[in-house]
């Protein structure tokens, strides 16, 4: 498999930062950064990471099954994560998630038909004092009301359209 | 020039580790150096490792990640003369519900964290460190990487730190979404590229941690507190707090208050003063019902228990914990069954599955609480929920089982009447 030059450069650095012979440590970062580019963690990617880190594909596969941010199926171009854990729950996070499901017409870990947006009810993301919180890909949004949520989604759809044109 | 912060600071704060928050360019080395940056490291370089550890002991700094273990003592456990090299690991996995402070320390003052790590490096003779940051905080990993690059470029990391001849390499490492990796041995397994499950102790990480090397592992906030301790002296830092509970800490206030936010207060600060004067009181003029004092794993306190000084020992005396500083405030209308259910849904999702009492216990408790919440509860369930929780206590490798059981036991015991009322009424939303 080949990746973009930026990812290749990152991988080269990753393999050098752990003590000698401990390249297995690069497995998780490599999967996380590769996933951003490939959209999902495929069998091919698992074998590639295994080869580069000098471990067996099974050792990579069992990691993929454990961590909640690793996805075997492609997510939407924009992955919308709504927190409903206690701090968000108390100030409308659960209602916001219900609103999100209706607005997008999809449920937990589902993707819109056009592949643009996916939704996930997530656990605490560390935005408790500025709840309710939504993270879209890696961007945090704080104090999100249903109205603000609709604006964010409209923004994503516009961005998706611009990309398509 | 001031920078926009996530929340307005409060005049009641005591700013030690958050003193640069809000300064324009606070994340740059230039601003750091202009504001006493690296004074502590230069001072530490002239001290013996024993003297550095003694100073940290004097400060009575305790771990800010949750357990509250005395930091100086932890540092003294790392064998400096061990044939294997020592490693420093920074826990930036920040996942305890209610906690959002390490984020700010990395975002606003990454060089303070770096300096704290370097001082720890001098104390335990370590020359490499890894900052483990949860995967959801990708933007922070990027900010930290930029700070590291700047430190390397300006000679504050690498072969000759600040021209002193001390060698230290520091890197970030991303997590991938797992609460369990906030537990120190699970974090080490994750750092080694494995599933994050806890290890059998002993050996403790101080002796055999990352890659079986002696490892010093502390929370982001703990390391960030070190420069002030060395610069101004352990005694001065200790004096800010209460006996055996030195210094200040970041309090993350969330829930039903008018001004939720992250605020720095001295240990021993009165809880009701924090709620009413710093956080502007319970919102909507409602009455206080309960407080989760230090993140979702801490036993809940009823309003009448909250007239208390916030330090580790005082909160422990009334049966709870200061934990990670995540203080969640609940008003009188909060549905406690729904609240208990949401906590258990979290722990059932995050249990790594390694220990049966936790894996099965959290799942069954989630199912029982869900049934209860849906209006199909039975009277005997109230006792069963309490009993199942108690049977999890102390029967697992790590503290996740306890973390799930403790708040549940406290909610069932302290709000039993609400569980009973649930049997005869329609389901209410939180």
Coordinates of C-alpha atoms in Angstrom, one line a residue:
Chain A
X1 CA 0.0 0.0 0.0
X2 CA 1.1 3.5 -0.6
X3 CA 0.1 6.6 1.4
X4 CA 0.5 10.3 0.8
X5 CA 3.9 11.8 1.4
X6 CA 2.7 13.4 4.6
X7 CA 1.6 10.1 6.0
X8 CA 4.8 8.4 4.9
X9 CA 6.9 11.0 6.6
X10 CA 4.8 10.6 9.8
X11 CA 5.3 6.8 9.6
X12 CA 9.0 7.1 9.2
X13 CA 9.2 9.3 12.3
X14 CA 6.9 7.0 14.3
X15 CA 9.1 4.0 13.6
X16 CA 12.1 5.9 15.1
X17 CA 10.6 7.3 18.3
X18 CA 10.3 4.1 20.4
X19 CA 13.2 2.2 21.9
X20 CA 15.2 -0.1 19.6
X21 CA 13.2 -3.1 18.5
X22 CA 9.9 -1.8 19.9
X23 CA 8.2 -0.9 16.7
X24 CA 5.0 -2.6 17.8
X25 CA 4.4 0.7 19.6
X26 CA 3.8 2.4 16.3
X27 CA 0.8 0.1 15.5
X28 CA -2.0 2.3 17.1
X29 CA -0.7 5.7 15.8
X30 CA -0.1 4.2 12.4
X31 CA -3.7 2.8 12.2
X32 CA -5.2 6.1 13.4
X33 CA -3.4 8.3 10.9
X34 CA -3.8 5.8 8.0
X35 CA -7.5 5.6 8.7
X36 CA -7.8 9.3 8.2
X37 CA -6.6 8.8 4.6
X38 CA -8.2 5.4 3.8
X39 CA -11.5 6.1 5.5
X40 CA -11.6 2.7 7.2
X41 CA -9.3 0.0 8.5
X42 CA -9.3 -2.7 5.8
X43 CA -7.7 -6.2 5.8
X44 CA -5.1 -4.8 3.4
X45 CA -4.3 -1.9 5.8
X46 CA -3.9 -4.3 8.7
X47 CA -1.5 -6.4 6.7
X48 CA 0.5 -3.3 5.7
X49 CA 0.8 -2.0 9.2
X50 CA 1.8 -5.4 10.5
X51 CA 4.5 -5.6 7.9
X52 CA 5.8 -2.1 8.7
X53 CA 5.8 -2.7 12.4
X54 CA 7.2 -6.2 12.3
X55 CA 4.2 -7.9 14.0
X56 CA 1.6 -10.4 12.8
X57 CA -1.6 -9.3 11.2
X58 CA -3.5 -10.9 14.1
X59 CA -1.6 -8.6 16.6
X60 CA -2.9 -5.6 14.6
X61 CA -6.4 -7.0 14.1
X62 CA -7.0 -7.5 17.8
X63 CA -6.1 -3.9 18.4
X64 CA -8.6 -2.7 15.8
X65 CA -11.3 -4.7 17.6
X66 CA -10.6 -3.0 20.9
X67 CA -10.5 0.8 20.3
X68 CA -13.7 2.7 19.7
X69 CA -12.1 5.2 17.3
X70 CA -11.0 2.5 14.8
X71 CA -13.6 1.6 12.2
X72 CA -13.7 -1.3 9.8
X73 CA -16.5 0.2 7.7
X74 CA -16.1 3.6 6.1
X75 CA -17.7 6.5 8.1
X76 CA -19.2 9.6 6.4
X77 CA -16.8 12.2 5.1
X78 CA -17.9 14.1 8.2
X79 CA -18.2 12.0 11.3
X80 CA -20.6 13.8 13.8
X81 CA -20.0 12.6 17.4
X82 CA -22.6 13.7 20.0
X83 CA -21.7 13.2 23.6
X84 CA -24.5 12.1 26.0
X85 CA -22.4 11.4 29.0
X86 CA -23.4 12.9 32.4
X87 CA -22.1 16.5 32.0
X88 CA -23.7 16.8 28.6
X89 CA -26.8 14.8 29.6
X90 CA -27.6 17.4 32.3
X91 CA -27.6 20.3 29.9
X92 CA -29.5 18.7 27.0
X93 CA -27.0 16.3 25.4
X94 CA -29.4 13.4 25.1
X95 CA -32.1 15.7 23.6
X96 CA -29.4 16.9 21.2
X97 CA -28.6 13.4 20.1
X98 CA -32.3 12.6 19.5
X99 CA -32.5 15.8 17.5
X100 CA -29.4 14.8 15.5
X101 CA -30.9 11.4 14.6
X102 CA -34.1 13.0 13.3
X103 CA -32.3 15.8 11.5
X104 CA -29.9 13.4 9.7
X105 CA -32.4 10.5 9.4
X106 CA -29.7 8.0 10.6
X107 CA -28.9 6.3 13.8
X108 CA -25.8 5.3 15.9
X109 CA -22.9 4.6 13.6
X110 CA -24.9 4.9 10.4
X111 CA -24.0 6.9 7.3
X112 CA -26.3 9.1 5.2
X113 CA -27.1 7.7 1.7
X114 CA -24.8 10.2 0.0
X115 CA -21.9 9.1 2.2
X116 CA -21.4 12.6 3.5
X117 CA -22.3 12.4 7.2
X118 CA -22.2 9.7 9.8
X119 CA -23.5 9.9 13.4
X120 CA -22.2 8.4 16.6
X121 CA -23.4 8.7 20.2
X122 CA -20.1 8.9 22.0
X123 CA -18.8 8.8 25.6
X124 CA -17.2 11.7 27.4
X125 CA -14.9 13.7 25.1
X126 CA -13.5 16.0 27.7
X127 CA -15.7 19.1 27.0
X128 CA -17.7 18.8 30.2
X129 CA -17.6 22.4 31.3
X130 CA -18.7 23.6 27.9
X131 CA -21.4 21.1 27.3
X132 CA -23.3 19.9 25.4
X133 CA -20.5 19.0 23.0
X134 CA -20.2 17.7 19.5
X135 CA -17.0 16.7 17.7
X136 CA -17.0 16.6 13.9
X137 CA -14.1 14.6 12.7
X138 CA -11.5 16.2 15.0
X139 CA -13.1 19.6 15.6
X140 CA -14.8 20.4 18.9
X141 CA -18.0 22.4 19.1
X142 CA -19.2 23.6 22.5
X143 CA -22.5 24.7 24.0
X144 CA -24.3 23.2 21.0
X145 CA -28.1 23.9 20.8
X146 CA -30.4 22.1 18.3
X147 CA -30.3 25.4 16.2
X148 CA -26.5 25.5 16.3
X149 CA -26.5 21.8 15.3
X150 CA -28.6 22.5 12.3
X151 CA -26.2 25.3 11.3
X152 CA -23.2 23.0 11.6
X153 CA -24.9 20.4 9.4
X154 CA -25.8 23.0 6.8
X155 CA -22.2 24.0 6.8
X156 CA -21.1 20.4 6.2
X157 CA -23.6 20.0 3.3
X158 CA -22.3 23.2 1.7
X159 CA -18.7 22.0 2.1
X160 CA -19.7 18.6 0.6
X161 CA -21.4 20.4 -2.4
X162 CA -18.4 22.6 -3.0
X163 CA -16.1 19.6 -3.0
X164 CA -18.4 17.8 -5.6
X165 CA -18.5 20.7 -8.0
Chain B
X1 CA -3.5 41.3 24.6
X2 CA -6.0 38.8 26.0
X3 CA -7.0 35.6 24.3
X4 CA -10.5 34.2 24.3
X5 CA -10.8 31.4 26.8
X6 CA -13.3 28.6 27.0
X7 CA -14.8 30.3 30.0
X8 CA -14.3 33.6 31.9
X9 CA -11.8 33.2 34.8
X10 CA -13.1 33.9 38.3
X11 CA -11.5 36.5 40.7
X12 CA -11.6 33.8 43.4
X13 CA -9.0 31.6 41.6
X14 CA -5.5 31.1 42.8
X15 CA -3.5 30.9 39.6
X16 CA -0.3 28.8 39.7
X17 CA -0.5 26.4 36.8
X18 CA -3.1 28.4 34.9
X19 CA -1.3 31.8 35.2
X20 CA -0.5 31.9 31.5
X21 CA -4.0 31.0 30.4
X22 CA -5.3 33.9 28.4
X23 CA -1.9 35.5 27.5
X24 CA -1.5 36.1 23.8
X25 CA 1.0 33.5 22.5
X26 CA 1.0 31.6 25.8
X27 CA 1.7 28.4 23.8
X28 CA 5.0 29.8 22.5
X29 CA 8.4 29.4 24.0
X30 CA 9.0 33.1 23.8
X31 CA 6.1 33.9 26.1
X32 CA 7.1 31.0 28.3
X33 CA 10.6 32.2 28.7
X34 CA 9.4 35.8 29.4
X35 CA 7.2 34.5 32.2
X36 CA 9.8 32.6 34.4
X37 CA 9.9 29.7 32.0
X38 CA 12.9 27.4 32.6
X39 CA 14.0 29.1 35.8
X40 CA 12.9 25.9 37.6
X41 CA 14.8 23.6 35.2
X42 CA 18.0 25.6 35.6
X43 CA 17.6 25.5 39.4
X44 CA 16.9 21.7 39.3
X45 CA 19.9 21.1 37.2
X46 CA 22.1 22.4 40.1
X47 CA 20.3 20.2 42.6
X48 CA 20.9 16.5 43.3
X49 CA 18.1 14.1 42.2
X50 CA 17.5 13.4 45.9
X51 CA 17.0 17.1 46.6
X52 CA 14.6 17.5 43.7
X53 CA 12.5 14.5 45.0
X54 CA 12.7 15.9 48.5
X55 CA 11.4 19.3 47.3
X56 CA 8.4 17.6 45.5
X57 CA 7.7 15.6 48.7
X58 CA 7.8 18.9 50.7
X59 CA 5.2 20.4 48.3
X60 CA 2.8 17.5 49.2
X61 CA 1.8 17.4 45.6
X62 CA -0.6 14.5 45.0
X63 CA -1.4 12.9 41.7
X64 CA -4.0 14.9 39.8
X65 CA -5.2 12.0 37.6
X66 CA -7.5 10.5 40.2
X67 CA -5.8 8.3 42.8
X68 CA -4.1 11.2 44.6
X69 CA -0.9 9.3 45.4
X70 CA 1.9 11.5 46.8
X71 CA 4.0 12.5 43.7
X72 CA 7.4 12.8 45.5
X73 CA 7.0 9.3 47.0
X74 CA 6.1 7.9 43.5
X75 CA 9.3 9.5 42.1
X76 CA 11.4 8.0 44.9
X77 CA 10.2 4.5 43.8
X78 CA 12.0 4.7 40.4
X79 CA 15.3 2.9 40.7
X80 CA 17.8 5.4 39.2
X81 CA 20.7 2.9 39.0
X82 CA 18.6 0.2 37.3
X83 CA 20.6 -1.3 34.4
X84 CA 17.6 -0.6 32.1
X85 CA 17.0 3.0 31.0
X86 CA 14.2 4.9 32.7
X87 CA 11.2 6.2 30.8
X88 CA 8.8 9.0 31.6
X89 CA 5.2 8.5 30.5
X90 CA 2.6 11.3 30.7
X91 CA -1.0 10.4 31.1
X92 CA -3.0 12.7 28.9
X93 CA -5.8 10.2 28.3
X94 CA -8.3 12.5 30.2
X95 CA -11.4 10.4 29.9
X96 CA -13.1 10.5 33.3
X97 CA -16.6 11.9 32.7
X98 CA -16.7 15.5 34.1
X99 CA -13.0 16.1 33.5
X100 CA -11.7 18.6 30.9
X101 CA -8.6 20.3 32.4
X102 CA -5.5 18.6 30.9
X103 CA -6.9 19.9 27.6
X104 CA -6.3 23.5 28.7
X105 CA -2.8 22.8 30.1
X106 CA -1.7 21.4 26.8
X107 CA -3.5 24.0 24.7
X108 CA -2.4 27.1 26.6
X109 CA 0.8 26.1 28.3
X110 CA 2.6 23.1 26.7
X111 CA 6.1 24.4 27.6
X112 CA 5.2 24.3 31.3
X113 CA 4.4 20.6 30.8
X114 CA 7.6 20.0 29.0
X115 CA 9.6 21.7 31.8
X116 CA 7.9 19.6 34.4
X117 CA 8.8 16.5 32.5
X118 CA 12.4 17.6 32.1
X119 CA 12.7 18.1 35.9
X120 CA 11.2 14.7 36.4
X121 CA 13.9 13.4 34.0
X122 CA 16.6 15.0 36.1
X123 CA 15.1 13.4 39.3
X124 CA 14.9 9.8 38.0
X125 CA 17.7 10.0 35.5
X126 CA 15.4 9.5 32.5
X127 CA 16.3 10.7 29.0
X128 CA 13.1 9.9 27.1
X129 CA 9.4 10.6 27.6
X130 CA 6.1 9.9 25.9
X131 CA 3.0 12.1 26.2
X132 CA 0.0 9.8 25.7
X133 CA -3.0 11.9 24.6
X134 CA -6.4 10.5 23.9
X135 CA -7.3 10.1 20.2
X136 CA -10.3 12.5 20.4
X137 CA -7.8 15.3 21.3
X138 CA -6.1 15.2 17.8
X139 CA -6.0 19.0 17.7
X140 CA -4.1 18.9 21.0
X141 CA -1.6 16.3 19.7
X142 CA -0.9 18.7 16.9
X143 CA -0.5 21.7 19.3
X144 CA 1.8 19.6 21.5
X145 CA 3.8 18.5 18.5
X146 CA 4.3 22.1 17.5
X147 CA 5.5 23.0 21.0
X148 CA 7.9 20.0 20.9
X149 CA 9.2 21.1 17.5
X150 CA 9.8 24.6 18.9
X151 CA 11.6 23.2 22.0
X152 CA 13.8 21.1 19.8
X153 CA 14.6 23.9 17.4
X154 CA 15.5 26.3 20.3
X155 CA 17.6 23.7 22.2
X156 CA 15.1 23.0 25.0
X157 CA 14.9 19.3 24.0
X158 CA 17.4 17.1 22.5
X159 CA 21.1 16.4 23.2
X160 CA 21.8 19.6 25.2
X161 CA 18.7 20.9 27.0
X162 CA 19.0 24.6 27.6
X163 CA 22.8 24.4 27.2
X164 CA 23.2 22.3 30.3
X165 CA 24.4 19.1 28.7
X166 CA 21.3 17.2 29.8
X167 CA 19.9 15.0 27.1
X168 CA 16.1 14.4 26.7
X169 CA 13.8 13.3 23.9
X170 CA 10.1 13.8 24.2
X171 CA 7.3 12.6 21.9
X172 CA 3.5 12.5 21.7
X173 CA 1.6 9.2 21.3
X174 CA -2.0 9.0 20.3
X175 CA -4.7 6.9 22.0
X176 CA -7.6 5.6 19.9
X177 CA -10.7 5.8 22.1
X178 CA -10.6 3.8 25.3
X179 CA -11.4 5.0 28.9
X180 CA -9.5 2.1 30.2
X181 CA -6.3 3.5 28.9
X182 CA -6.4 6.1 31.6
X183 CA -5.4 3.3 34.0
X184 CA -1.7 3.4 34.1
X185 CA -0.8 -0.2 33.3
X186 CA -3.5 -0.3 30.5
X187 CA -2.0 2.9 29.2
X188 CA 1.4 1.2 29.1
X189 CA 0.0 -1.7 27.1
X190 CA -1.6 0.7 24.7
X191 CA 1.7 2.5 24.4
X192 CA 3.3 -0.8 23.5
X193 CA 0.8 -1.2 20.7
X194 CA -1.6 -3.6 22.4
X195 CA -5.2 -3.7 23.6
X196 CA -5.4 -1.5 26.7
X197 CA -6.0 -4.0 29.5
X198 CA -4.6 -3.6 33.0
X199 CA -1.5 -5.6 34.2
X200 CA -1.0 -7.6 37.3
X201 CA 0.8 -5.5 40.0
X202 CA 3.4 -6.0 41.2
X203 CA 5.7 -5.3 39.5
X204 CA 4.7 -1.7 39.6
X205 CA 5.5 0.6 36.6
X206 CA 8.2 2.2 38.6
X207 CA 10.2 -1.0 38.4
X208 CA 8.9 -2.6 35.1
X209 CA 6.6 -0.3 33.1
X210 CA 6.8 0.6 29.4
X211 CA 8.8 -2.1 27.6
X212 CA 9.6 -3.5 31.0
X213 CA 11.8 -0.5 31.8
X214 CA 11.5 1.5 35.0
X215 CA 8.8 4.0 34.3
X216 CA 7.6 7.2 35.9
X217 CA 4.0 7.8 35.1
X218 CA 2.0 10.9 36.1
X219 CA -0.9 13.0 34.9
X220 CA -0.5 16.1 32.7
X221 CA -1.6 18.3 35.5
X222 CA 0.8 16.7 38.0
X223 CA 3.8 17.3 35.7
X224 CA 2.5 20.8 35.0
X225 CA 2.6 21.6 38.7
X226 CA 6.3 20.7 39.1
X227 CA 8.0 23.9 37.6
X228 CA 6.2 26.1 40.2
X229 CA 7.2 23.8 43.0
X230 CA 10.9 23.8 42.1
X231 CA 11.0 27.5 41.3
X232 CA 9.2 28.9 44.4
X233 CA 10.0 26.0 46.7
X234 CA 8.0 23.0 47.9
X235 CA 7.1 24.7 51.2
X236 CA 5.5 27.7 49.4
X237 CA 3.5 25.4 47.2
X238 CA 2.4 23.3 50.1
X239 CA 1.3 26.4 52.0
X240 CA -1.3 27.2 49.3
X241 CA -3.3 24.1 50.3
X242 CA -4.0 22.1 53.4
X243 CA -1.7 19.7 55.3
X244 CA -0.8 16.7 53.1
X245 CA -2.8 18.3 50.3
X246 CA -0.4 20.8 48.8
X247 CA -1.0 23.5 46.2
X248 CA -3.7 24.2 43.8
X249 CA -5.7 22.2 41.2
X250 CA -7.9 22.7 38.3
X251 CA -11.5 22.2 39.1
X252 CA -13.8 21.4 36.2
X253 CA -17.3 22.5 37.1
X254 CA -20.1 21.2 34.9
X255 CA -23.8 20.5 35.0
X256 CA -26.6 22.7 36.4
X257 CA -24.6 25.9 37.3
X258 CA -24.7 29.4 35.8
X259 CA -21.0 29.6 35.0
X260 CA -19.6 26.1 34.3
X261 CA -15.9 26.2 33.6
X262 CA -12.4 25.2 34.6
X263 CA -11.1 27.1 37.5
X264 CA -7.9 26.8 39.6
X265 CA -8.4 26.7 43.3
X266 CA -6.2 25.8 46.3
X267 CA -6.7 22.4 47.9
X268 CA -9.2 22.8 50.7
X269 CA -11.3 25.4 48.9
X270 CA -14.9 25.2 50.2
X271 CA -17.2 23.2 47.8
X272 CA -20.2 25.4 48.3
X273 CA -18.2 28.6 47.6
X274 CA -17.0 27.0 44.4
X275 CA -20.6 26.3 43.4
X276 CA -22.1 29.5 44.5
X277 CA -19.4 32.1 44.0
X278 CA -17.1 30.8 41.3
X279 CA -19.7 28.9 39.2
X280 CA -22.5 31.5 39.9
X281 CA -24.8 29.1 41.7
X282 CA -27.3 26.6 40.6
X283 CA -28.9 27.8 37.4
X284 CA -32.6 28.9 37.2
X285 CA -32.6 29.7 40.9
X286 CA -33.2 26.0 41.6
X287 CA -32.0 24.1 44.7
X288 CA -28.9 21.9 44.8
X289 CA -29.7 18.2 44.9
X290 CA -26.3 16.5 44.6
X291 CA -22.7 16.8 43.5
X292 CA -20.3 14.4 41.9
X293 CA -17.1 15.7 43.4
X294 CA -14.3 14.4 41.2
X295 CA -15.5 12.6 38.1
X296 CA -18.2 10.0 37.4
X297 CA -16.5 7.2 39.4
X298 CA -16.7 9.1 42.7
X299 CA -19.6 8.4 45.2
X300 CA -22.2 11.1 44.9
X301 CA -22.7 13.7 47.7
X302 CA -26.2 14.9 48.7
X303 CA -26.6 18.7 49.0
X304 CA -26.4 18.6 52.8
X305 CA -23.0 16.8 52.5
X306 CA -21.5 19.5 50.3
X307 CA -20.6 22.0 53.0
X308 CA -17.0 20.7 52.9
X309 CA -13.5 21.7 52.1
X310 CA -12.2 20.2 48.9
X311 CA -9.0 18.3 49.6
X312 CA -8.3 14.6 49.2
X313 CA -8.5 13.7 52.9
X314 CA -11.6 15.7 53.8
X315 CA -13.6 14.3 50.8
X316 CA -12.4 10.8 51.7
X317 CA -13.6 11.3 55.2
X318 CA -17.2 11.8 54.0
X319 CA -16.9 8.7 51.8
X320 CA -16.1 10.1 48.4
X321 CA -13.0 11.2 46.4
X322 CA -11.5 14.3 44.8
X323 CA -10.7 12.1 41.8
X324 CA -9.7 14.0 38.7
X325 CA -11.3 17.3 39.6
X326 CA -14.4 16.8 37.6
X327 CA -17.2 18.3 39.7
X328 CA -20.7 17.7 38.3
X329 CA -23.5 19.7 39.9
X330 CA -27.1 18.4 39.9
X331 CA -30.2 20.5 40.6
X332 CA -33.3 19.4 42.4
X333 CA -35.1 18.2 39.2
X334 CA -32.4 15.7 38.2
X335 CA -33.8 12.2 37.7
X336 CA -31.4 10.0 39.7
X337 CA -32.4 6.7 38.0
X338 CA -31.6 8.2 34.6
X339 CA -28.4 9.6 36.0
X340 CA -27.3 6.2 37.4
X341 CA -28.2 4.5 34.2
X342 CA -26.1 6.9 32.1
X343 CA -23.1 6.3 34.4
X344 CA -23.5 2.5 34.1
X345 CA -24.0 2.6 30.3
X346 CA -20.6 4.3 30.2
X347 CA -18.8 1.8 32.4
X348 CA -20.5 -1.2 30.6
X349 CA -19.2 0.3 27.3
X350 CA -15.7 1.0 28.6
X351 CA -15.1 -2.2 30.6
X352 CA -12.2 -3.8 28.8
X353 CA -13.6 -7.3 29.5
X354 CA -10.4 -8.6 31.2
X355 CA -12.0 -9.2 34.7
X356 CA -15.3 -11.0 34.9
X357 CA -16.8 -9.1 37.9
X358 CA -16.5 -5.9 35.9
X359 CA -17.4 -7.2 32.5
X360 CA -20.5 -9.0 33.6
X361 CA -21.3 -6.7 36.5
X362 CA -21.4 -3.5 34.5
X363 CA -23.4 -5.2 31.7
X364 CA -26.1 -6.6 34.1
X365 CA -26.3 -3.4 36.0
X366 CA -26.8 -1.5 32.8
X367 CA -29.6 -3.9 31.8
X368 CA -31.3 -3.7 35.2
X369 CA -31.1 0.1 35.4
X370 CA -32.4 0.4 31.8
X371 CA -35.3 -1.9 32.6
X372 CA -36.0 0.2 35.7
X373 CA -35.7 3.4 33.7
X374 CA -38.1 2.1 31.1
X375 CA -40.7 1.5 33.8
X376 CA -40.4 -2.2 34.2
X377 CA -38.5 -2.2 37.5
X378 CA -39.3 -4.5 40.4
X379 CA -39.0 -3.5 44.0
X380 CA -36.3 -6.2 44.7
X381 CA -34.2 -4.8 41.9
X382 CA -33.2 -1.8 44.1
X383 CA -31.4 -4.2 46.5
X384 CA -30.0 -6.4 43.7
X385 CA -28.5 -3.3 42.0
X386 CA -26.7 -2.4 45.3
X387 CA -25.6 -6.0 46.0
X388 CA -24.2 -6.6 42.5
X389 CA -22.3 -3.4 42.7
X390 CA -20.9 -4.3 46.1
X391 CA -19.7 -7.7 44.8
X392 CA -17.6 -5.9 42.2
X393 CA -15.7 -3.9 44.7
X394 CA -12.0 -4.9 45.0
X395 CA -12.4 -7.9 42.8
X396 CA -10.8 -6.6 39.6
X397 CA -7.3 -6.0 38.3
X398 CA -7.9 -2.2 37.9
X399 CA -10.2 0.3 39.4
X400 CA -12.8 0.4 36.6
X401 CA -14.9 -2.1 38.4
X402 CA -14.8 0.0 41.6
X403 CA -15.4 3.1 39.5
X404 CA -18.7 1.7 38.2
X405 CA -19.8 0.3 41.5
X406 CA -19.0 3.2 43.8
X407 CA -21.3 5.9 42.3
X408 CA -24.1 3.3 41.8
X409 CA -24.0 2.1 45.5
X410 CA -24.1 5.7 46.6
X411 CA -27.0 6.7 44.3
X412 CA -29.1 3.7 45.3
X413 CA -28.4 4.3 49.0
X414 CA -28.8 8.0 49.1
X415 CA -31.7 8.3 46.7
X416 CA -33.6 5.1 47.4
X417 CA -36.9 7.0 47.7
X418 CA -36.5 8.1 44.1
X419 CA -36.1 4.5 43.0
X420 CA -39.2 3.5 45.0
X421 CA -41.2 6.3 43.4
X422 CA -40.2 5.1 40.0
X423 CA -42.2 1.9 40.6
X424 CA -45.4 3.8 40.6
X425 CA -45.0 6.6 38.2
X426 CA -44.5 7.2 34.5
X427 CA -41.0 7.6 33.2
X428 CA -39.6 11.1 33.4
X429 CA -36.9 12.5 31.2
X430 CA -33.8 14.0 32.8

